[in-house]
Coordinates of N, CA and C in Angstrom, one line a residue:
M1 N 65.6 17.4 4.8 CA 65.6 17.6 3.3 C 66.8 18.4 3.0
V2 N 67.6 17.9 2.0 CA 68.8 18.5 1.5 C 68.4 19.5 0.4
S3 N 68.6 20.8 0.6 CA 68.2 21.8 -0.4 C 69.2 21.8 -1.6
H4 N 68.7 22.3 -2.7 CA 69.6 22.6 -3.9 C 70.5 23.7 -3.6
V5 N 71.7 23.6 -3.8 CA 72.7 24.6 -3.5 C 73.0 25.5 -4.7
T6 N 72.8 26.8 -4.5 CA 73.1 27.7 -5.6 C 74.1 28.8 -5.2
A7 N 74.4 28.9 -4.0 CA 75.4 29.9 -3.5 C 76.8 29.4 -3.5
P8 N 77.8 30.2 -3.3 CA 79.2 29.8 -3.1 C 79.3 28.9 -1.9
T9 N 80.1 27.9 -1.9 CA 80.2 27.0 -0.8 C 81.4 27.3 0.1
A10 N 82.1 28.4 -0.2 CA 83.1 29.0 0.7 C 83.1 30.5 0.4
Q11 N 83.8 31.3 1.2 CA 83.8 32.7 1.0 C 84.4 33.1 -0.4
V12 N 83.8 34.0 -1.0 CA 84.3 34.4 -2.4 C 85.6 35.2 -2.2
L13 N 86.5 35.0 -3.1 CA 87.8 35.7 -3.1 C 87.6 37.0 -3.7
D14 N 87.9 38.1 -2.9 CA 87.7 39.4 -3.4 C 88.7 39.9 -4.5
T15 N 90.0 39.5 -4.3 CA 91.0 39.9 -5.3 C 91.9 38.7 -5.7
L16 N 92.1 38.6 -7.0 CA 93.0 37.5 -7.4 C 94.4 37.9 -7.2
P17 N 95.3 36.9 -7.0 CA 96.7 37.1 -6.9 C 97.2 37.9 -8.2
G18 N 98.2 38.7 -8.0 CA 98.7 39.5 -9.1 C 99.2 38.7 -10.3
W19 N 99.5 37.5 -10.1 CA 100.1 36.7 -11.2 C 99.0 35.8 -11.9
V20 N 97.7 36.0 -11.5 CA 96.6 35.3 -12.1 C 95.7 36.2 -12.8
T21 N 95.3 35.9 -14.0 CA 94.3 36.7 -14.8 C 93.2 35.8 -15.2
L22 N 91.9 36.3 -15.1 CA 90.7 35.6 -15.6 C 90.2 36.2 -16.9
V23 N 90.0 35.4 -17.9 CA 89.4 35.8 -19.1 C 88.1 34.9 -19.2
R24 N 87.0 35.4 -19.0 CA 85.8 34.6 -18.9 C 85.1 34.5 -20.3
A25 N 84.8 33.3 -20.7 CA 84.2 33.1 -22.0 C 82.7 33.5 -22.0
P26 N 82.2 34.0 -23.2 CA 80.8 34.4 -23.3 C 79.9 33.3 -23.5
N27 N 79.8 32.3 -22.6 CA 78.9 31.1 -22.8 C 78.2 30.8 -21.6
P28 N 77.5 31.8 -21.0 CA 76.7 31.6 -19.8 C 75.6 30.6 -20.0
G29 N 75.2 29.9 -18.9 CA 74.0 29.0 -19.0 C 73.8 28.3 -17.7
P30 N 72.8 27.4 -17.6 CA 72.5 26.7 -16.4 C 73.7 25.8 -15.9
M31 N 74.4 25.3 -16.9 CA 75.5 24.4 -16.5 C 76.9 25.1 -16.4
T32 N 77.0 26.2 -17.1 CA 78.3 27.0 -17.2 C 78.3 28.2 -16.3
L33 N 77.2 28.5 -15.6 CA 77.0 29.6 -14.7 C 77.3 30.9 -15.5
D34 N 78.3 31.7 -15.1 CA 78.6 33.0 -15.8 C 79.3 32.8 -17.1
G35 N 79.8 31.6 -17.4 CA 80.6 31.2 -18.5 C 81.8 30.4 -18.1
T36 N 82.6 29.9 -19.0 CA 83.8 29.1 -18.7 C 84.9 30.1 -18.3
N37 N 85.5 29.8 -17.2 CA 86.7 30.6 -16.8 C 88.0 30.0 -17.4
T38 N 88.6 30.9 -18.2 CA 89.9 30.6 -18.7 C 90.9 31.3 -17.8
W39 N 91.8 30.6 -17.2 CA 92.8 31.2 -16.3 C 94.2 31.3 -16.9
L40 N 94.8 32.4 -16.7 CA 96.2 32.6 -17.1 C 97.1 32.8 -15.9
L41 N 98.2 32.1 -15.9 CA 99.1 32.1 -14.8 C 100.5 32.7 -15.4
R42 N 101.0 33.7 -14.8 CA 102.2 34.3 -15.3 C 103.0 35.0 -14.2
A43 N 104.3 34.5 -14.1 CA 105.2 35.3 -13.3 C 105.4 36.6 -14.0
P44 N 105.5 37.7 -13.3 CA 105.5 39.1 -13.9 C 106.5 39.2 -15.1
G45 N 106.1 39.6 -16.2 CA 106.9 39.8 -17.4 C 107.3 38.6 -18.1
K46 N 106.8 37.4 -17.8 CA 107.3 36.2 -18.4 C 106.1 35.5 -19.2
S47 N 106.5 34.4 -19.7 CA 105.4 33.6 -20.5 C 104.3 33.1 -19.5
C48 N 103.2 32.9 -20.1 CA 102.0 32.4 -19.3 C 101.6 31.0 -19.6
L49 N 100.9 30.4 -18.7 CA 100.2 29.2 -18.9 C 98.8 29.4 -18.9
V50 N 98.1 28.8 -19.9 CA 96.6 29.0 -20.0 C 96.0 27.7 -19.6
V51 N 95.0 27.8 -18.7 CA 94.2 26.7 -18.2 C 92.8 26.8 -18.7
D52 N 92.3 25.8 -19.5 CA 91.0 25.7 -20.1 C 90.6 26.8 -21.0
P53 N 91.0 26.7 -22.3 CA 90.7 27.7 -23.3 C 89.2 28.0 -23.5
G54 N 88.3 27.0 -23.2 CA 86.9 27.3 -23.3 C 86.3 27.0 -24.7
P55 N 85.2 27.6 -25.0 CA 84.5 27.3 -26.3 C 85.2 27.9 -27.5
L56 N 84.8 27.4 -28.6 CA 85.4 27.9 -29.9 C 84.7 29.3 -30.2
D57 N 85.1 30.3 -29.5 CA 84.6 31.6 -29.7 C 85.8 32.5 -30.1
E58 N 85.8 33.0 -31.3 CA 87.0 33.7 -31.8 C 87.4 34.9 -31.0
G59 N 86.4 35.7 -30.6 CA 86.7 36.9 -29.8 C 87.3 36.5 -28.4
H60 N 86.8 35.5 -27.8 CA 87.3 35.0 -26.5 C 88.8 34.5 -26.7
L61 N 89.0 33.7 -27.7 CA 90.3 33.1 -27.9 C 91.3 34.1 -28.3
R62 N 90.9 35.1 -29.1 CA 91.9 36.2 -29.4 C 92.2 37.1 -28.1
A63 N 91.2 37.2 -27.3 CA 91.5 38.0 -26.0 C 92.5 37.2 -25.2
V64 N 92.4 35.9 -25.2 CA 93.4 35.1 -24.4 C 94.7 35.2 -25.1
A65 N 94.8 35.1 -26.5 CA 96.0 35.1 -27.2 C 96.8 36.4 -27.1
E66 N 96.0 37.5 -26.8 CA 96.7 38.8 -26.6 C 97.6 38.8 -25.4
H67 N 97.5 37.8 -24.5 CA 98.4 37.7 -23.4 C 99.7 36.9 -23.7
A68 N 100.0 36.7 -25.0 CA 101.2 36.0 -25.4 C 102.4 36.7 -24.9
P69 N 103.5 35.9 -24.7 CA 103.7 34.5 -25.2 C 103.1 33.5 -24.2
V70 N 102.6 32.5 -24.8 CA 101.9 31.4 -24.0 C 102.9 30.2 -24.1
A71 N 103.3 29.7 -22.9 CA 104.2 28.6 -22.9 C 103.5 27.2 -23.0
A72 N 102.3 27.1 -22.6 CA 101.6 25.8 -22.7 C 100.1 26.1 -22.4
I73 N 99.3 25.2 -22.9 CA 97.8 25.1 -22.7 C 97.5 23.9 -21.9
L74 N 96.9 24.1 -20.7 CA 96.5 22.9 -19.9 C 95.0 22.8 -19.8
L75 N 94.6 21.6 -19.6 CA 93.1 21.3 -19.6 C 92.8 20.5 -18.3
T76 N 91.7 20.9 -17.6 CA 91.4 20.2 -16.4 C 90.6 19.0 -16.7
H77 N 89.9 18.9 -17.8 CA 89.1 17.7 -18.2 C 88.6 18.0 -19.6
G78 N 88.0 16.9 -20.2 CA 87.7 17.0 -21.6 C 86.4 17.5 -22.1
H79 N 85.6 18.0 -21.2 CA 84.2 18.5 -21.6 C 84.4 19.7 -22.5
I80 N 83.5 19.8 -23.5 CA 83.6 20.7 -24.6 C 83.6 22.1 -24.2
D81 N 82.9 22.5 -23.2 CA 82.9 23.9 -22.8 C 84.2 24.4 -22.2
H82 N 85.2 23.4 -22.0 CA 86.5 23.8 -21.6 C 87.5 23.6 -22.7
T83 N 87.2 22.7 -23.7 CA 88.2 22.3 -24.6 C 87.9 22.6 -26.1
E84 N 86.7 23.1 -26.4 CA 86.4 23.3 -27.8 C 87.3 24.2 -28.5
G85 N 87.8 25.2 -27.8 CA 88.7 26.2 -28.5 C 90.2 25.9 -28.4
V86 N 90.5 24.8 -27.9 CA 92.0 24.5 -27.7 C 92.8 24.5 -28.9
A87 N 92.3 23.9 -30.0 CA 93.1 23.8 -31.2 C 93.3 25.2 -31.8
R88 N 92.2 26.0 -31.8 CA 92.3 27.3 -32.3 C 93.3 28.2 -31.5
L89 N 93.2 28.1 -30.2 CA 94.2 28.8 -29.4 C 95.6 28.4 -29.6
A90 N 95.8 27.1 -29.8 CA 97.2 26.6 -30.1 C 97.6 27.2 -31.5
E91 N 96.7 27.3 -32.4 CA 97.0 27.9 -33.7 C 97.4 29.4 -33.6
L92 N 96.7 30.1 -32.7 CA 96.9 31.5 -32.5 C 98.2 31.8 -31.8
T93 N 98.6 30.9 -30.9 CA 99.8 31.1 -30.0 C 101.0 30.3 -30.2
G94 N 100.8 29.2 -30.9 CA 101.9 28.2 -31.1 C 102.2 27.4 -29.9
A95 N 101.4 27.5 -28.9 CA 101.7 26.8 -27.6 C 101.3 25.3 -27.7
P96 N 102.1 24.4 -27.0 CA 101.7 23.0 -27.0 C 100.5 22.8 -26.0
I97 N 99.8 21.7 -26.3 CA 98.6 21.4 -25.5 C 98.9 20.1 -24.7
Y98 N 98.5 20.2 -23.4 CA 98.6 19.1 -22.5 C 97.3 18.6 -22.1
H99 N 96.9 17.4 -22.5 CA 95.6 16.8 -22.3 C 95.5 16.1 -21.0
P100 N 94.4 16.1 -20.3 CA 94.2 15.2 -19.1 C 94.0 13.8 -19.6
P101 N 94.2 12.8 -18.7 CA 94.5 13.0 -17.3 C 96.0 13.1 -17.0
V102 N 96.8 12.9 -18.0 CA 98.3 12.9 -17.8 C 98.8 14.3 -18.1
H103 N 99.5 14.9 -17.2 CA 100.2 16.2 -17.3 C 101.6 16.1 -16.7
D104 N 102.4 16.9 -17.3 CA 103.7 17.1 -16.7 C 103.5 18.2 -15.6
D105 N 104.4 18.2 -14.6 CA 104.5 19.3 -13.7 C 105.3 20.4 -14.4
F106 N 105.0 21.7 -14.1 CA 105.7 22.8 -14.8 C 106.4 23.7 -13.9
E107 N 107.6 24.2 -14.4 CA 108.3 25.3 -13.6 C 108.7 26.3 -14.7
I108 N 108.2 27.5 -14.7 CA 108.5 28.5 -15.6 C 108.8 29.8 -14.9
D109 N 110.0 30.2 -14.9 CA 110.4 31.5 -14.3 C 110.0 31.6 -12.8
G110 N 110.1 30.5 -12.1 CA 109.8 30.5 -10.7 C 108.3 30.1 -10.4
L111 N 107.5 30.1 -11.4 CA 106.1 29.7 -11.3 C 106.0 28.2 -11.4
T112 N 105.5 27.5 -10.4 CA 105.4 26.0 -10.5 C 103.9 25.6 -10.5
V113 N 103.6 24.6 -11.3 CA 102.3 24.0 -11.4 C 102.4 22.5 -11.3
A114 N 101.7 22.0 -10.3 CA 101.7 20.5 -10.1 C 100.3 20.0 -10.4
S115 N 100.2 18.9 -11.1 CA 99.0 18.3 -11.5 C 98.5 17.3 -10.4
L116 N 97.3 17.3 -10.1 CA 96.7 16.5 -9.1 C 95.5 15.8 -9.6
A117 N 95.6 14.5 -9.8 CA 94.5 13.7 -10.3 C 93.3 13.7 -9.4
T118 N 92.1 14.2 -9.9 CA 90.9 14.3 -9.1 C 89.7 13.7 -9.9
P119 N 89.7 12.5 -10.2 CA 88.6 11.9 -11.0 C 87.3 11.9 -10.2
G120 N 86.2 11.9 -10.9 CA 84.9 11.8 -10.3 C 83.9 12.6 -11.1
H121 N 84.1 13.9 -11.3 CA 83.2 14.6 -12.2 C 83.3 14.0 -13.6
T122 N 84.5 13.7 -14.0 CA 84.8 12.9 -15.2 C 86.0 12.0 -14.8
K123 N 86.2 11.0 -15.6 CA 87.4 10.1 -15.3 C 88.7 10.8 -15.4
D124 N 88.8 11.8 -16.3 CA 90.0 12.4 -16.6 C 90.2 13.7 -15.9
S125 N 89.4 14.1 -14.9 CA 89.5 15.4 -14.2 C 90.8 15.5 -13.4
V126 N 91.4 16.6 -13.5 CA 92.6 17.0 -12.7 C 92.4 18.4 -12.2
C127 N 93.1 18.6 -11.1 CA 93.2 20.0 -10.6 C 94.7 20.4 -10.7
F128 N 95.0 21.6 -10.6 CA 96.4 22.1 -10.6 C 96.7 23.0 -9.4
V129 N 97.7 22.6 -8.7 CA 98.2 23.4 -7.6 C 99.3 24.3 -8.1
A130 N 99.1 25.6 -8.2 CA 100.1 26.5 -8.7 C 100.7 27.4 -7.6
R131 N 102.0 27.7 -7.7 CA 102.7 28.4 -6.7 C 103.6 29.4 -7.3
W132 N 103.6 30.6 -6.8 CA 104.5 31.7 -7.1 C 104.6 32.7 -6.0
G133 N 105.8 33.1 -5.7 CA 106.1 34.1 -4.7 C 105.5 33.8 -3.3
G134 N 105.5 32.5 -3.0 CA 105.0 32.2 -1.7 C 103.5 32.0 -1.6
E135 N 102.8 32.2 -2.7 CA 101.3 32.0 -2.7 C 101.0 30.7 -3.5
E136 N 100.0 30.0 -3.0 CA 99.5 28.8 -3.7 C 98.0 29.0 -4.0
I137 N 97.6 28.5 -5.2 CA 96.2 28.5 -5.6 C 95.9 27.1 -6.1
V138 N 94.6 26.7 -6.2 CA 94.2 25.5 -6.8 C 93.2 25.7 -7.9
L139 N 93.5 25.3 -9.1 CA 92.6 25.4 -10.2 C 91.8 24.1 -10.3
T140 N 90.5 24.2 -10.0 CA 89.7 23.1 -9.7 C 88.8 22.6 -10.9
G141 N 88.8 23.3 -12.0 CA 88.0 22.8 -13.1 C 86.6 22.7 -12.7
D142 N 85.9 21.6 -13.0 CA 84.5 21.4 -12.6 C 84.4 20.5 -11.3
T143 N 85.5 20.1 -10.7 CA 85.5 19.3 -9.5 C 84.9 20.1 -8.4
I144 N 85.3 21.4 -8.3 CA 84.6 22.4 -7.4 C 84.3 23.6 -8.2
L145 N 83.0 24.0 -8.1 CA 82.6 25.2 -8.8 C 82.5 26.4 -7.9
G146 N 82.4 27.6 -8.5 CA 82.4 28.8 -7.7 C 81.0 29.1 -7.0
R147 N 80.0 28.5 -7.6 CA 78.6 28.5 -7.0 C 78.0 27.2 -7.2
G148 N 77.2 26.8 -6.2 CA 76.5 25.5 -6.3 C 77.4 24.3 -6.2
T149 N 76.8 23.2 -6.6 CA 77.6 21.9 -6.7 C 77.7 21.5 -8.1
T150 N 78.5 20.5 -8.3 CA 78.8 20.0 -9.7 C 78.1 18.7 -9.9
V151 N 78.1 18.3 -11.2 CA 77.4 17.0 -11.5 C 78.5 15.9 -11.6
V152 N 78.1 14.7 -11.2 CA 79.0 13.5 -11.4 C 78.5 12.9 -12.8
A153 N 79.3 13.1 -13.8 CA 78.8 12.9 -15.2 C 78.9 11.4 -15.5
W154 N 78.1 10.6 -14.9 CA 78.0 9.2 -15.1 C 77.6 8.9 -16.6
P155 N 78.2 7.9 -17.3 CA 79.1 6.8 -16.7 C 80.5 7.2 -16.7
D156 N 80.9 8.3 -17.3 CA 82.3 8.7 -17.3 C 82.7 9.1 -15.9
G157 N 81.9 9.8 -15.2 CA 82.1 10.2 -13.8 C 81.7 9.0 -12.9
D158 N 82.3 9.1 -11.7 CA 82.1 8.0 -10.7 C 82.1 8.6 -9.3
L159 N 81.0 8.3 -8.6 CA 80.8 8.9 -7.3 C 81.9 8.5 -6.2
G160 N 82.3 7.2 -6.2 CA 83.3 6.8 -5.3 C 84.6 7.6 -5.6
D161 N 85.0 7.7 -6.8 CA 86.2 8.5 -7.2 C 86.0 9.9 -6.7
Y162 N 84.8 10.5 -7.0 CA 84.6 11.9 -6.6 C 84.7 12.1 -5.1
L163 N 84.2 11.2 -4.3 CA 84.3 11.4 -2.9 C 85.8 11.3 -2.4
D164 N 86.5 10.4 -3.1 CA 87.9 10.3 -2.8 C 88.7 11.6 -3.2
S165 N 88.3 12.1 -4.3 CA 89.0 13.4 -4.8 C 88.7 14.5 -3.9
L166 N 87.4 14.6 -3.4 CA 87.1 15.7 -2.4 C 87.9 15.5 -1.1
G167 N 88.1 14.2 -0.8 CA 88.9 14.0 0.4 C 90.3 14.6 0.2
I168 N 90.9 14.4 -1.0 CA 92.2 14.9 -1.2 C 92.2 16.5 -1.1
L169 N 91.2 17.1 -1.8 CA 91.1 18.5 -1.8 C 90.8 19.1 -0.4
S170 N 90.2 18.3 0.4 CA 89.9 18.8 1.8 C 91.2 19.0 2.6
G171 N 92.3 18.5 2.1 CA 93.5 18.7 2.8 C 94.3 20.0 2.4
L172 N 93.7 20.7 1.4 CA 94.4 21.9 0.9 C 93.8 23.2 1.6
D173 N 93.9 23.2 2.9 CA 93.4 24.4 3.6 C 94.1 25.7 3.3
G174 N 93.3 26.7 3.2 CA 93.9 28.1 3.0 C 94.3 28.4 1.6
R175 N 94.1 27.4 0.7 CA 94.5 27.8 -0.7 C 93.2 28.2 -1.5
P176 N 93.3 29.3 -2.1 CA 92.1 29.7 -2.9 C 91.8 28.7 -4.0
A177 N 90.5 28.6 -4.3 CA 90.0 27.7 -5.4 C 89.6 28.6 -6.6
L178 N 90.2 28.3 -7.7 CA 89.9 29.0 -9.0 C 89.2 28.0 -9.9
P179 N 87.8 28.1 -9.9 CA 87.0 27.0 -10.6 C 86.9 27.2 -12.0
G180 N 86.3 26.2 -12.7 CA 86.0 26.3 -14.1 C 84.8 27.2 -14.4
H181 N 84.0 27.4 -13.4 CA 82.8 28.3 -13.6 C 82.5 29.0 -12.3
G182 N 82.0 30.2 -12.3 CA 81.7 30.9 -11.1 C 82.9 31.6 -10.5
P183 N 82.7 32.3 -9.4 CA 83.7 33.1 -8.8 C 84.8 32.3 -8.1
A184 N 86.0 32.9 -7.9 CA 87.0 32.2 -7.1 C 86.6 32.2 -5.7
L185 N 87.1 31.2 -4.9 CA 86.7 31.0 -3.5 C 88.0 31.1 -2.7
T186 N 87.9 31.5 -1.4 CA 89.0 31.7 -0.6 C 89.7 30.5 -0.1
D187 N 89.0 29.3 0.0 CA 89.5 28.2 0.6 C 89.0 26.9 -0.1
T188 N 89.9 26.2 -0.8 CA 89.6 25.0 -1.5 C 89.1 23.9 -0.5
A189 N 89.7 23.8 0.7 CA 89.3 22.7 1.6 C 87.9 23.0 2.2
V190 N 87.6 24.2 2.5 CA 86.2 24.5 3.0 C 85.2 24.1 2.0
A191 N 85.4 24.4 0.7 CA 84.4 24.0 -0.3 C 84.4 22.5 -0.5
A192 N 85.6 21.9 -0.5 CA 85.6 20.4 -0.7 C 84.9 19.7 0.4
R193 N 85.0 20.2 1.7 CA 84.4 19.5 2.8 C 82.9 19.7 2.7
Y194 N 82.4 20.9 2.3 CA 81.0 21.1 2.1 C 80.5 20.2 1.0
Y195 N 81.2 20.1 -0.1 CA 80.7 19.2 -1.2 C 80.6 17.8 -0.7
H196 N 81.6 17.3 0.1 CA 81.6 16.0 0.5 C 80.3 15.7 1.4
Q197 N 80.1 16.6 2.3 CA 78.9 16.5 3.2 C 77.6 16.5 2.4
H198 N 77.5 17.4 1.4 CA 76.4 17.5 0.6 C 76.1 16.2 -0.2
R199 N 77.2 15.7 -0.8 CA 77.1 14.4 -1.5 C 76.6 13.3 -0.7
E200 N 77.1 13.2 0.5 CA 76.7 12.1 1.5 C 75.3 12.3 1.8
A201 N 74.8 13.5 2.0 CA 73.4 13.7 2.4 C 72.5 13.4 1.2
R202 N 72.9 13.8 0.0 CA 72.1 13.4 -1.2 C 72.0 11.9 -1.3
L203 N 73.1 11.2 -1.1 CA 73.2 9.7 -1.2 C 72.2 9.1 -0.2
E204 N 72.1 9.7 1.0 CA 71.1 9.2 1.9 C 69.7 9.4 1.4
Q205 N 69.4 10.5 0.7 CA 68.1 10.7 0.1 C 67.8 9.7 -1.0
V206 N 68.8 9.4 -1.8 CA 68.6 8.4 -2.8 C 68.3 7.0 -2.2
R207 N 69.1 6.6 -1.2 CA 68.8 5.4 -0.5 C 67.3 5.4 0.0
A208 N 66.9 6.5 0.6 CA 65.5 6.5 1.1 C 64.5 6.4 0.0
A209 N 64.8 7.1 -1.2 CA 63.8 7.0 -2.3 C 63.7 5.6 -2.8
V210 N 64.8 4.9 -2.9 CA 64.8 3.6 -3.4 C 64.0 2.7 -2.4
A211 N 64.3 2.9 -1.2 CA 63.6 2.1 -0.1 C 62.1 2.3 -0.2
A212 N 61.7 3.5 -0.6 CA 60.3 3.9 -0.7 C 59.6 3.4 -1.9
G213 N 60.4 2.8 -2.9 CA 59.8 2.3 -4.0 C 60.2 2.8 -5.4
A214 N 61.1 3.9 -5.4 CA 61.6 4.4 -6.7 C 62.4 3.3 -7.4
T215 N 62.1 3.1 -8.7 CA 62.7 2.0 -9.4 C 63.7 2.4 -10.4
D216 N 63.8 3.6 -10.8 CA 64.8 4.0 -11.8 C 65.2 5.5 -11.5
A217 N 66.2 5.9 -12.3 CA 66.8 7.2 -12.0 C 65.8 8.4 -12.2
P218 N 64.9 8.4 -13.2 CA 63.9 9.5 -13.3 C 63.0 9.6 -12.1
E219 N 62.6 8.4 -11.5 CA 61.8 8.5 -10.3 C 62.5 9.0 -9.1
V220 N 63.8 8.7 -9.0 CA 64.6 9.2 -7.9 C 64.7 10.7 -8.1
V221 N 65.0 11.2 -9.3 CA 65.2 12.6 -9.5 C 63.9 13.3 -9.1
A222 N 62.8 12.8 -9.5 CA 61.5 13.5 -9.2 C 61.3 13.6 -7.7
T223 N 61.8 12.7 -6.9 CA 61.7 12.7 -5.5 C 62.8 13.6 -4.8
V224 N 64.0 13.3 -5.1 CA 65.1 13.9 -4.4 C 65.4 15.3 -4.9
Y225 N 65.2 15.6 -6.2 CA 65.5 16.9 -6.7 C 64.2 17.7 -7.0
A226 N 63.2 17.4 -6.2 CA 61.9 18.1 -6.5 C 62.0 19.6 -6.4
D227 N 63.0 20.1 -5.6 CA 63.1 21.6 -5.4 C 64.0 22.2 -6.5
V228 N 64.5 21.4 -7.5 CA 65.4 21.9 -8.5 C 64.7 22.3 -9.7
D229 N 65.1 23.4 -10.4 CA 64.5 23.7 -11.7 C 64.6 22.6 -12.6
R230 N 63.5 22.3 -13.3 CA 63.5 21.1 -14.2 C 64.5 21.2 -15.3
V231 N 65.0 22.4 -15.7 CA 66.0 22.5 -16.7 C 67.3 21.8 -16.3
L232 N 67.4 21.6 -14.9 CA 68.6 20.9 -14.4 C 68.4 19.4 -14.2
W233 N 67.2 18.9 -14.4 CA 66.9 17.5 -14.1 C 67.8 16.6 -14.9
P234 N 68.1 16.8 -16.2 CA 69.0 15.9 -16.9 C 70.3 15.8 -16.2
A235 N 70.9 16.9 -15.8 CA 72.2 16.8 -15.0 C 72.0 16.1 -13.7
A236 N 70.9 16.3 -13.0 CA 70.6 15.6 -11.8 C 70.5 14.1 -12.0
E237 N 69.9 13.8 -13.2 CA 69.7 12.3 -13.5 C 71.1 11.7 -13.7
S238 N 72.0 12.4 -14.2 CA 73.4 11.9 -14.4 C 74.0 11.6 -13.0
S239 N 73.9 12.5 -12.1 CA 74.4 12.3 -10.8 C 73.7 11.2 -10.0
V240 N 72.3 11.1 -10.2 CA 71.6 10.0 -9.6 C 72.0 8.7 -10.1
R241 N 72.3 8.6 -11.4 CA 72.8 7.3 -12.0 C 74.1 6.9 -11.4
A242 N 74.9 7.9 -11.1 CA 76.2 7.7 -10.4 C 76.0 7.2 -9.0
Q243 N 75.0 7.8 -8.3 CA 74.6 7.4 -7.0 C 74.1 6.0 -6.9
L244 N 73.2 5.7 -7.8 CA 72.6 4.3 -7.9 C 73.7 3.3 -8.2
D245 N 74.6 3.6 -9.1 CA 75.8 2.7 -9.3 C 76.6 2.5 -8.1
F246 N 76.8 3.6 -7.4 CA 77.6 3.5 -6.1 C 76.9 2.6 -5.1
L247 N 75.6 2.8 -5.0 CA 74.8 1.9 -4.0 C 74.8 0.5 -4.4
R248 N 74.7 0.2 -5.7 CA 74.7 -1.1 -6.2 C 76.0 -1.8 -5.9
R249 N 77.1 -1.1 -6.1 CA 78.5 -1.7 -5.8 C 78.6 -1.9 -4.3
E250 N 78.1 -0.9 -3.5 CA 78.1 -1.0 -2.1 C 77.4 -2.2 -1.6
S251 N 76.2 -2.5 -2.1 CA 75.4 -3.7 -1.7 C 76.1 -5.0 -2.0
Q252 N 77.0 -5.0 -3.0 CA 77.7 -6.2 -3.4 C 79.0 -6.4 -2.7
S253 N 79.4 -5.4 -1.9 CA 80.7 -5.5 -1.2 C 80.7 -6.7 -0.2
P254 N 81.8 -7.4 -0.2 CA 82.0 -8.5 0.8 C 81.8 -8.0 2.2
L255 N 82.1 -6.8 2.5 CA 81.9 -6.3 3.9 C 80.4 -6.3 4.3
N256 N 79.5 -6.0 3.3 CA 78.1 -6.0 3.6 C 77.6 -7.5 3.8
E257 N 78.2 -8.4 3.2 CA 77.9 -9.8 3.4 C 78.2 -10.3 4.8
L258 N 79.2 -9.6 5.4 CA 79.6 -10.0 6.7 C 78.8 -9.3 7.8
G259 N 77.9 -8.4 7.3 CA 77.0 -7.7 8.2 C 77.7 -6.6 9.0

């Protein structure tokens, strides 16, 4: 039995790099954990980059704007808990907005940020690999969370894409992960490999549930996610629909026809 994951999937990072600031939005909840993490990246004394402004909360956005000058606002994906406040923050700071999935790579006063396409949670999900002073970090949005696992938001999200994206992130050993929700983690690759194994194990459970007679997503959720608080079942159903779609495509593969 694969248990519901609520703990961090890698060691928690005790101290952020000196060029990284977290301003957490006051929107805690079952899906947002402690709230949306708005990350600020700044070479000392220079302009900053803001990643994921979060909700339209005036106090939160003004707290972010106090770190001006802001050179640019970046988004990891389009979900409202990350993007609702973006227009207001642009109004407060005058900074341009860069929407996913297309981003430029940035270089500001020796701080570099490279965009890494990581679809799966959503079609437009990206991560950012940021480097300054010999340190590298990965801003993972909702692709990797600081606690627990994330939802594959079908039909926009896709499980095959998500597994591929986790494979990419599994190669970033030793780089801290700064997620969209929850605490920062010491190693992006460790968390990504855990996520990949967990997803594969859940997929086996879904296969078994279907083989045992489950005919739709709610029935699969009731079987596979029986240990999960029912408040999370709608999110679980989204992931299950992504899993069922993945299995449907898998069954139609020419490779399966060859045995």
